[in-house]
Amino acid sequence: MNVFILHQSDLQVRVWKKILKSQGIAVYTLNFDQDLKQQLLSEEITNKRSPDALLIDKTLPNLDPAEFCDWLSSRSQSVPVILIDEQVHKSNPIARQSVKQAGVFDLVPQFASETIAIDAITASKCITSALNTPLIKENLSSCIVEIQQEFRASASSDFDDQGSAQGSSFLNSITKSSHTRRNTQSADIDNTETSDSPPKQKKTQKKSTRKYRGRDY
């Protein structure tokens, strides 16, 4: 079984890969910034590979679910399409019903750290149902543990990046403040020397007197 996935989030793709591999399903990633139909044709011609199911980001630019499903049907390919919603926890029931009427197999929410265990089970049931294969629960249990670690590592990386940026900003502010204080102190010293220096006294010349024979002139 081959599943092609197209999503703009690397984290979402990594999680889907873990889930699919835990069920013995081969997964191949498509490029988000390239035409979907052309990529499918290229995979079929170049790699002799066609999908048994498609996982597609619902926010894909210019994606018309109904038109795309009609295109797949016109090529005599009965390929279930699962859209990955931008919503988390639970997709809107109305939106879900709408895409199903357009020919999409189902609409699933994207993975979220706080509900990842439930999300992984929901996703696994959806994809195995689309492929008509049994769910391997034992493999899924260990897979969920790995996924939780994946989310924790991702959150830690984001926190470290933010902390590094804040630390650099803090150091820059300290450096600027230090320079400002030094410049201020230098200016104060110059002003002090100017204002506190005693005024220069003019030299007074003593009136010279000459004495001649006991008389002063």
PDB file of C-alpha atoms in Angstrom:
ATOM      1  CA  MET A   1       0.000   0.000   0.000  1.00  0.00           C
ATOM      2  CA  ASN A   2       1.264   3.451  -0.966  1.00  0.00           C
ATOM      3  CA  VAL A   3       0.047   6.719   0.503  1.00  0.00           C
ATOM      4  CA  PHE A   4       1.091  10.093  -0.893  1.00  0.00           C
ATOM      5  CA  ILE A   5       1.026  13.056   1.461  1.00  0.00           C
ATOM      6  CA  LEU A   6       1.087  16.735   0.618  1.00  0.00           C
ATOM      7  CA  HIS A   7       1.270  19.197   3.518  1.00  0.00           C
ATOM      8  CA  GLN A   8       3.088  22.467   4.198  1.00  0.00           C
ATOM      9  CA  SER A   9       3.964  21.577   7.817  1.00  0.00           C
ATOM     10  CA  ASP A  10       7.035  19.373   8.287  1.00  0.00           C
ATOM     11  CA  LEU A  11       5.833  18.359  11.753  1.00  0.00           C
ATOM     12  CA  GLN A  12       2.440  17.209  10.457  1.00  0.00           C
ATOM     13  CA  VAL A  13       4.157  15.205   7.714  1.00  0.00           C
ATOM     14  CA  ARG A  14       6.547  13.539  10.192  1.00  0.00           C
ATOM     15  CA  VAL A  15       3.665  12.502  12.445  1.00  0.00           C
ATOM     16  CA  TRP A  16       1.686  11.080   9.543  1.00  0.00           C
ATOM     17  CA  LYS A  17       4.752   9.139   8.405  1.00  0.00           C
ATOM     18  CA  LYS A  18       5.125   7.535  11.842  1.00  0.00           C
ATOM     19  CA  ILE A  19       1.456   6.548  11.915  1.00  0.00           C
ATOM     20  CA  LEU A  20       1.466   5.105   8.402  1.00  0.00           C
ATOM     21  CA  LYS A  21       4.702   3.183   8.915  1.00  0.00           C
ATOM     22  CA  SER A  22       3.342   1.722  12.158  1.00  0.00           C
ATOM     23  CA  GLN A  23       0.573   0.207  10.039  1.00  0.00           C
ATOM     24  CA  GLY A  24       2.976  -1.169   7.440  1.00  0.00           C
ATOM     25  CA  ILE A  25       2.027   1.457   4.857  1.00  0.00           C
ATOM     26  CA  ALA A  26       4.616   3.037   2.556  1.00  0.00           C
ATOM     27  CA  VAL A  27       4.452   6.824   2.499  1.00  0.00           C
ATOM     28  CA  TYR A  28       5.784   9.291  -0.065  1.00  0.00           C
ATOM     29  CA  THR A  29       5.925  13.061   0.309  1.00  0.00           C
ATOM     30  CA  LEU A  30       4.903  15.445  -2.464  1.00  0.00           C
ATOM     31  CA  ASN A  31       6.060  19.051  -2.806  1.00  0.00           C
ATOM     32  CA  PHE A  32       3.633  21.628  -1.501  1.00  0.00           C
ATOM     33  CA  ASP A  33       4.776  24.325  -3.941  1.00  0.00           C
ATOM     34  CA  GLN A  34       4.355  22.227  -7.099  1.00  0.00           C
ATOM     35  CA  ASP A  35       1.266  21.303  -9.085  1.00  0.00           C
ATOM     36  CA  LEU A  36      -0.409  18.281  -7.533  1.00  0.00           C
ATOM     37  CA  LYS A  37      -1.650  16.695 -10.761  1.00  0.00           C
ATOM     38  CA  GLN A  38       1.723  17.037 -12.461  1.00  0.00           C
ATOM     39  CA  GLN A  39       3.448  15.396  -9.500  1.00  0.00           C
ATOM     40  CA  LEU A  40       1.067  12.444  -9.590  1.00  0.00           C
ATOM     41  CA  LEU A  41       1.617  12.001 -13.326  1.00  0.00           C
ATOM     42  CA  SER A  42       5.377  12.238 -12.846  1.00  0.00           C
ATOM     43  CA  GLU A  43       5.344   9.609 -10.091  1.00  0.00           C
ATOM     44  CA  GLU A  44       3.339   7.293 -12.301  1.00  0.00           C
ATOM     45  CA  ILE A  45       5.546   7.724 -15.370  1.00  0.00           C
ATOM     46  CA  THR A  46       8.989   8.103 -13.807  1.00  0.00           C
ATOM     47  CA  ASN A  47       8.794   5.899 -10.714  1.00  0.00           C
ATOM     48  CA  LYS A  48       6.009   3.561 -11.835  1.00  0.00           C
ATOM     49  CA  ARG A  49       4.278   4.411  -8.609  1.00  0.00           C
ATOM     50  CA  SER A  50       0.660   5.350  -7.966  1.00  0.00           C
ATOM     51  CA  PRO A  51      -1.101   6.126  -4.684  1.00  0.00           C
ATOM     52  CA  ASP A  52      -3.630   3.911  -2.951  1.00  0.00           C
ATOM     53  CA  ALA A  53      -4.707   6.958  -0.933  1.00  0.00           C
ATOM     54  CA  LEU A  54      -3.919  10.659  -0.827  1.00  0.00           C
ATOM     55  CA  LEU A  55      -3.473  12.882   2.226  1.00  0.00           C
ATOM     56  CA  ILE A  56      -3.752  16.526   1.180  1.00  0.00           C
ATOM     57  CA  ASP A  57      -3.522  19.782   3.090  1.00  0.00           C
ATOM     58  CA  LYS A  58      -6.927  21.457   2.815  1.00  0.00           C
ATOM     59  CA  THR A  59      -5.227  24.870   2.550  1.00  0.00           C
ATOM     60  CA  LEU A  60      -3.419  23.900  -0.661  1.00  0.00           C
ATOM     61  CA  PRO A  61      -3.653  26.924  -3.024  1.00  0.00           C
ATOM     62  CA  ASN A  62      -6.131  26.532  -5.900  1.00  0.00           C
ATOM     63  CA  LEU A  63      -7.342  23.180  -4.601  1.00  0.00           C
ATOM     64  CA  ASP A  64     -10.890  22.387  -5.708  1.00  0.00           C
ATOM     65  CA  PRO A  65     -11.770  19.076  -4.008  1.00  0.00           C
ATOM     66  CA  ALA A  66     -14.673  18.299  -6.336  1.00  0.00           C
ATOM     67  CA  GLU A  67     -12.696  19.054  -9.510  1.00  0.00           C
ATOM     68  CA  PHE A  68      -9.692  17.080  -8.285  1.00  0.00           C
ATOM     69  CA  CYS A  69     -11.758  14.036  -7.374  1.00  0.00           C
ATOM     70  CA  ASP A  70     -13.447  14.185 -10.801  1.00  0.00           C
ATOM     71  CA  TRP A  71     -10.001  14.289 -12.422  1.00  0.00           C
ATOM     72  CA  LEU A  72      -8.937  11.179 -10.504  1.00  0.00           C
ATOM     73  CA  SER A  73     -12.120   9.380 -11.522  1.00  0.00           C
ATOM     74  CA  SER A  74     -11.601  10.330 -15.176  1.00  0.00           C
ATOM     75  CA  ARG A  75      -8.302   8.459 -15.104  1.00  0.00           C
ATOM     76  CA  SER A  76     -10.025   5.300 -13.890  1.00  0.00           C
ATOM     77  CA  GLN A  77      -8.377   5.662 -10.510  1.00  0.00           C
ATOM     78  CA  SER A  78     -10.478   4.998  -7.458  1.00  0.00           C
ATOM     79  CA  VAL A  79      -8.176   6.744  -5.016  1.00  0.00           C
ATOM     80  CA  PRO A  80      -9.607   7.890  -1.674  1.00  0.00           C
ATOM     81  CA  VAL A  81      -8.682  11.478  -0.848  1.00  0.00           C
ATOM     82  CA  ILE A  82      -8.381  12.540   2.785  1.00  0.00           C
ATOM     83  CA  LEU A  83      -8.143  16.255   3.459  1.00  0.00           C
ATOM     84  CA  ILE A  84      -6.196  17.496   6.480  1.00  0.00           C
ATOM     85  CA  ASP A  85      -8.048  20.386   8.065  1.00  0.00           C
ATOM     86  CA  GLU A  86      -6.426  23.550   9.418  1.00  0.00           C
ATOM     87  CA  GLN A  87      -8.592  23.057  12.501  1.00  0.00           C
ATOM     88  CA  VAL A  88      -7.356  21.077  15.501  1.00  0.00           C
ATOM     89  CA  HIS A  89      -9.136  18.656  17.855  1.00  0.00           C
ATOM     90  CA  LYS A  90     -12.241  18.274  15.664  1.00  0.00           C
ATOM     91  CA  SER A  91     -13.284  19.326  12.179  1.00  0.00           C
ATOM     92  CA  ASN A  92     -16.446  21.311  11.612  1.00  0.00           C
ATOM     93  CA  PRO A  93     -19.284  18.830  10.882  1.00  0.00           C
ATOM     94  CA  ILE A  94     -20.706  21.043   8.134  1.00  0.00           C
ATOM     95  CA  ALA A  95     -17.306  21.388   6.430  1.00  0.00           C
ATOM     96  CA  ARG A  96     -16.777  17.656   6.753  1.00  0.00           C
ATOM     97  CA  GLN A  97     -20.114  16.876   5.130  1.00  0.00           C
ATOM     98  CA  SER A  98     -19.423  19.405   2.370  1.00  0.00           C
ATOM     99  CA  VAL A  99     -16.122  17.826   1.284  1.00  0.00           C
ATOM    100  CA  LYS A 100     -17.652  14.356   1.409  1.00  0.00           C
ATOM    101  CA  GLN A 101     -20.339  15.496  -1.003  1.00  0.00           C
ATOM    102  CA  ALA A 102     -17.537  16.742  -3.271  1.00  0.00           C
ATOM    103  CA  GLY A 103     -16.112  13.221  -3.446  1.00  0.00           C
ATOM    104  CA  VAL A 104     -13.536  13.417  -0.643  1.00  0.00           C
ATOM    105  CA  PHE A 105     -13.330  10.342   1.590  1.00  0.00           C
ATOM    106  CA  ASP A 106     -13.048  12.339   4.824  1.00  0.00           C
ATOM    107  CA  LEU A 107     -11.807  15.504   6.529  1.00  0.00           C
ATOM    108  CA  VAL A 108      -9.572  15.057   9.583  1.00  0.00           C
ATOM    109  CA  PRO A 109      -8.171  17.694  11.974  1.00  0.00           C
ATOM    110  CA  GLN A 110      -4.460  18.365  12.043  1.00  0.00           C
ATOM    111  CA  PHE A 111      -2.460  17.026  14.969  1.00  0.00           C
ATOM    112  CA  ALA A 112      -2.181  19.036  18.191  1.00  0.00           C
ATOM    113  CA  SER A 113       0.190  18.371  21.099  1.00  0.00           C
ATOM    114  CA  GLU A 114      -2.486  18.372  23.808  1.00  0.00           C
ATOM    115  CA  THR A 115      -4.698  15.804  22.021  1.00  0.00           C
ATOM    116  CA  ILE A 116      -2.106  13.908  20.017  1.00  0.00           C
ATOM    117  CA  ALA A 117      -3.072  10.456  21.333  1.00  0.00           C
ATOM    118  CA  ILE A 118      -6.717  10.873  20.319  1.00  0.00           C
ATOM    119  CA  ASP A 119      -5.704  12.526  17.039  1.00  0.00           C
ATOM    120  CA  ALA A 120      -3.380   9.640  16.162  1.00  0.00           C
ATOM    121  CA  ILE A 121      -6.095   7.056  16.807  1.00  0.00           C
ATOM    122  CA  THR A 122      -8.606   9.031  14.726  1.00  0.00           C
ATOM    123  CA  ALA A 123      -6.124   9.403  11.867  1.00  0.00           C
ATOM    124  CA  SER A 124      -5.190   5.706  11.954  1.00  0.00           C
ATOM    125  CA  LYS A 125      -8.801   4.584  11.845  1.00  0.00           C
ATOM    126  CA  CYS A 126      -9.506   6.939   8.959  1.00  0.00           C
ATOM    127  CA  ILE A 127      -6.587   5.852   6.773  1.00  0.00           C
ATOM    128  CA  THR A 128      -7.027   2.113   7.426  1.00  0.00           C
ATOM    129  CA  SER A 129     -10.726   2.470   6.637  1.00  0.00           C
ATOM    130  CA  ALA A 130      -9.895   4.247   3.366  1.00  0.00           C
ATOM    131  CA  LEU A 131      -7.447   1.486   2.434  1.00  0.00           C
ATOM    132  CA  ASN A 132      -9.703  -1.261   3.769  1.00  0.00           C
ATOM    133  CA  THR A 133      -6.915  -2.673   5.924  1.00  0.00           C
ATOM    134  CA  PRO A 134      -7.000  -3.751   9.590  1.00  0.00           C
ATOM    135  CA  LEU A 135      -5.731  -1.445  12.322  1.00  0.00           C
ATOM    136  CA  ILE A 136      -2.609  -2.780  14.071  1.00  0.00           C
ATOM    137  CA  LYS A 137      -3.281  -1.536  17.610  1.00  0.00           C
ATOM    138  CA  GLU A 138      -0.045  -2.811  19.158  1.00  0.00           C
ATOM    139  CA  ASN A 139       2.108  -0.859  16.725  1.00  0.00           C
ATOM    140  CA  LEU A 140      -0.066   2.217  17.130  1.00  0.00           C
ATOM    141  CA  SER A 141       0.464   2.289  20.914  1.00  0.00           C
ATOM    142  CA  SER A 142       4.254   2.488  20.623  1.00  0.00           C
ATOM    143  CA  CYS A 143       3.878   4.929  17.738  1.00  0.00           C
ATOM    144  CA  ILE A 144       1.864   7.336  19.908  1.00  0.00           C
ATOM    145  CA  VAL A 145       4.700   7.426  22.455  1.00  0.00           C
ATOM    146  CA  GLU A 146       7.155   8.380  19.697  1.00  0.00           C
ATOM    147  CA  ILE A 147       4.787  11.052  18.405  1.00  0.00           C
ATOM    148  CA  GLN A 148       4.432  12.590  21.866  1.00  0.00           C
ATOM    149  CA  GLN A 149       8.225  12.777  22.081  1.00  0.00           C
ATOM    150  CA  GLU A 150       8.264  14.395  18.632  1.00  0.00           C
ATOM    151  CA  PHE A 151       5.899  17.131  19.780  1.00  0.00           C
ATOM    152  CA  ARG A 152       7.870  17.727  22.987  1.00  0.00           C
ATOM    153  CA  ALA A 153      11.108  18.035  21.018  1.00  0.00           C
ATOM    154  CA  SER A 154       9.473  20.457  18.603  1.00  0.00           C
ATOM    155  CA  ALA A 155       8.093  22.588  21.447  1.00  0.00           C
ATOM    156  CA  SER A 156      11.494  22.597  23.183  1.00  0.00           C
ATOM    157  CA  SER A 157      13.208  23.687  19.963  1.00  0.00           C
ATOM    158  CA  ASP A 158      10.760  26.560  19.518  1.00  0.00           C
ATOM    159  CA  PHE A 159      11.288  27.604  23.141  1.00  0.00           C
ATOM    160  CA  ASP A 160      15.090  27.542  22.750  1.00  0.00           C
ATOM    161  CA  ASP A 161      14.885  29.695  19.624  1.00  0.00           C
ATOM    162  CA  GLN A 162      12.704  32.238  21.412  1.00  0.00           C
ATOM    163  CA  GLY A 163      14.964  32.191  24.480  1.00  0.00           C
ATOM    164  CA  SER A 164      18.062  32.735  22.359  1.00  0.00           C
ATOM    165  CA  ALA A 165      16.463  35.702  20.631  1.00  0.00           C
ATOM    166  CA  GLN A 166      15.346  37.178  23.947  1.00  0.00           C
ATOM    167  CA  GLY A 167      18.805  36.605  25.429  1.00  0.00           C
ATOM    168  CA  SER A 168      20.492  38.410  22.546  1.00  0.00           C
ATOM    169  CA  SER A 169      18.063  41.291  22.889  1.00  0.00           C
ATOM    170  CA  PHE A 170      18.734  41.452  26.628  1.00  0.00           C
ATOM    171  CA  LEU A 171      22.506  41.471  26.133  1.00  0.00           C
ATOM    172  CA  ASN A 172      22.211  44.180  23.504  1.00  0.00           C
ATOM    173  CA  SER A 173      20.138  46.318  25.856  1.00  0.00           C
ATOM    174  CA  ILE A 174      22.710  45.849  28.638  1.00  0.00           C
ATOM    175  CA  THR A 175      25.557  46.779  26.300  1.00  0.00           C
ATOM    176  CA  LYS A 176      23.747  49.877  25.079  1.00  0.00           C
ATOM    177  CA  SER A 177      22.909  50.858  28.654  1.00  0.00           C
ATOM    178  CA  SER A 178      26.549  50.389  29.695  1.00  0.00           C
ATOM    179  CA  HIS A 179      27.767  52.571  26.826  1.00  0.00           C
ATOM    180  CA  THR A 180      25.199  55.206  27.712  1.00  0.00           C
ATOM    181  CA  ARG A 181      26.289  55.246  31.367  1.00  0.00           C
ATOM    182  CA  ARG A 182      29.946  55.527  30.434  1.00  0.00           C
ATOM    183  CA  ASN A 183      29.246  58.371  28.051  1.00  0.00           C
ATOM    184  CA  THR A 184      27.120  60.121  30.666  1.00  0.00           C
ATOM    185  CA  GLN A 185      29.785  59.710  33.351  1.00  0.00           C
ATOM    186  CA  SER A 186      32.459  61.029  30.999  1.00  0.00           C
ATOM    187  CA  ALA A 187      30.333  64.059  30.205  1.00  0.00           C
ATOM    188  CA  ASP A 188      29.693  64.642  33.926  1.00  0.00           C
ATOM    189  CA  ILE A 189      33.411  64.538  34.663  1.00  0.00           C
ATOM    190  CA  ASP A 190      34.134  67.048  31.921  1.00  0.00           C
ATOM    191  CA  ASN A 191      31.418  69.345  33.212  1.00  0.00           C
ATOM    192  CA  THR A 192      32.679  69.009  36.780  1.00  0.00           C
ATOM    193  CA  GLU A 193      36.193  69.878  35.831  1.00  0.00           C
ATOM    194  CA  THR A 194      34.960  72.949  33.996  1.00  0.00           C
ATOM    195  CA  SER A 195      32.608  74.225  36.680  1.00  0.00           C
ATOM    196  CA  ASP A 196      34.645  73.393  39.812  1.00  0.00           C
ATOM    197  CA  SER A 197      38.030  74.602  38.653  1.00  0.00           C
ATOM    198  CA  PRO A 198      39.019  77.758  40.579  1.00  0.00           C
ATOM    199  CA  PRO A 199      39.073  80.916  38.474  1.00  0.00           C
ATOM    200  CA  LYS A 200      42.456  81.987  37.376  1.00  0.00           C
ATOM    201  CA  GLN A 201      43.695  84.982  39.380  1.00  0.00           C
ATOM    202  CA  LYS A 202      45.220  87.883  37.606  1.00  0.00           C
ATOM    203  CA  LYS A 203      48.736  88.694  38.613  1.00  0.00           C
ATOM    204  CA  THR A 204      48.936  92.028  40.362  1.00  0.00           C
ATOM    205  CA  GLN A 205      52.029  94.017  39.897  1.00  0.00           C
ATOM    206  CA  LYS A 206      53.368  95.699  42.960  1.00  0.00           C
ATOM    207  CA  LYS A 207      54.095  99.323  42.649  1.00  0.00           C
ATOM    208  CA  SER A 208      57.795  99.663  42.749  1.00  0.00           C
ATOM    209  CA  THR A 209      59.316 102.420  44.751  1.00  0.00           C
ATOM    210  CA  ARG A 210      62.823 103.590  44.675  1.00  0.00           C
ATOM    211  CA  LYS A 211      64.497 105.160  47.589  1.00  0.00           C
ATOM    212  CA  TYR A 212      66.958 107.941  47.214  1.00  0.00           C
ATOM    213  CA  ARG A 213      68.731 109.165  50.178  1.00  0.00           C
ATOM    214  CA  GLY A 214      66.039 108.120  52.611  1.00  0.00           C
ATOM    215  CA  ARG A 215      63.217 109.642  50.632  1.00  0.00           C
ATOM    216  CA  ASP A 216      60.590 107.841  48.684  1.00  0.00           C
ATOM    217  CA  TYR A 217      59.693 109.026  45.262  1.00  0.00           C
TER     218      TYR A 217
END
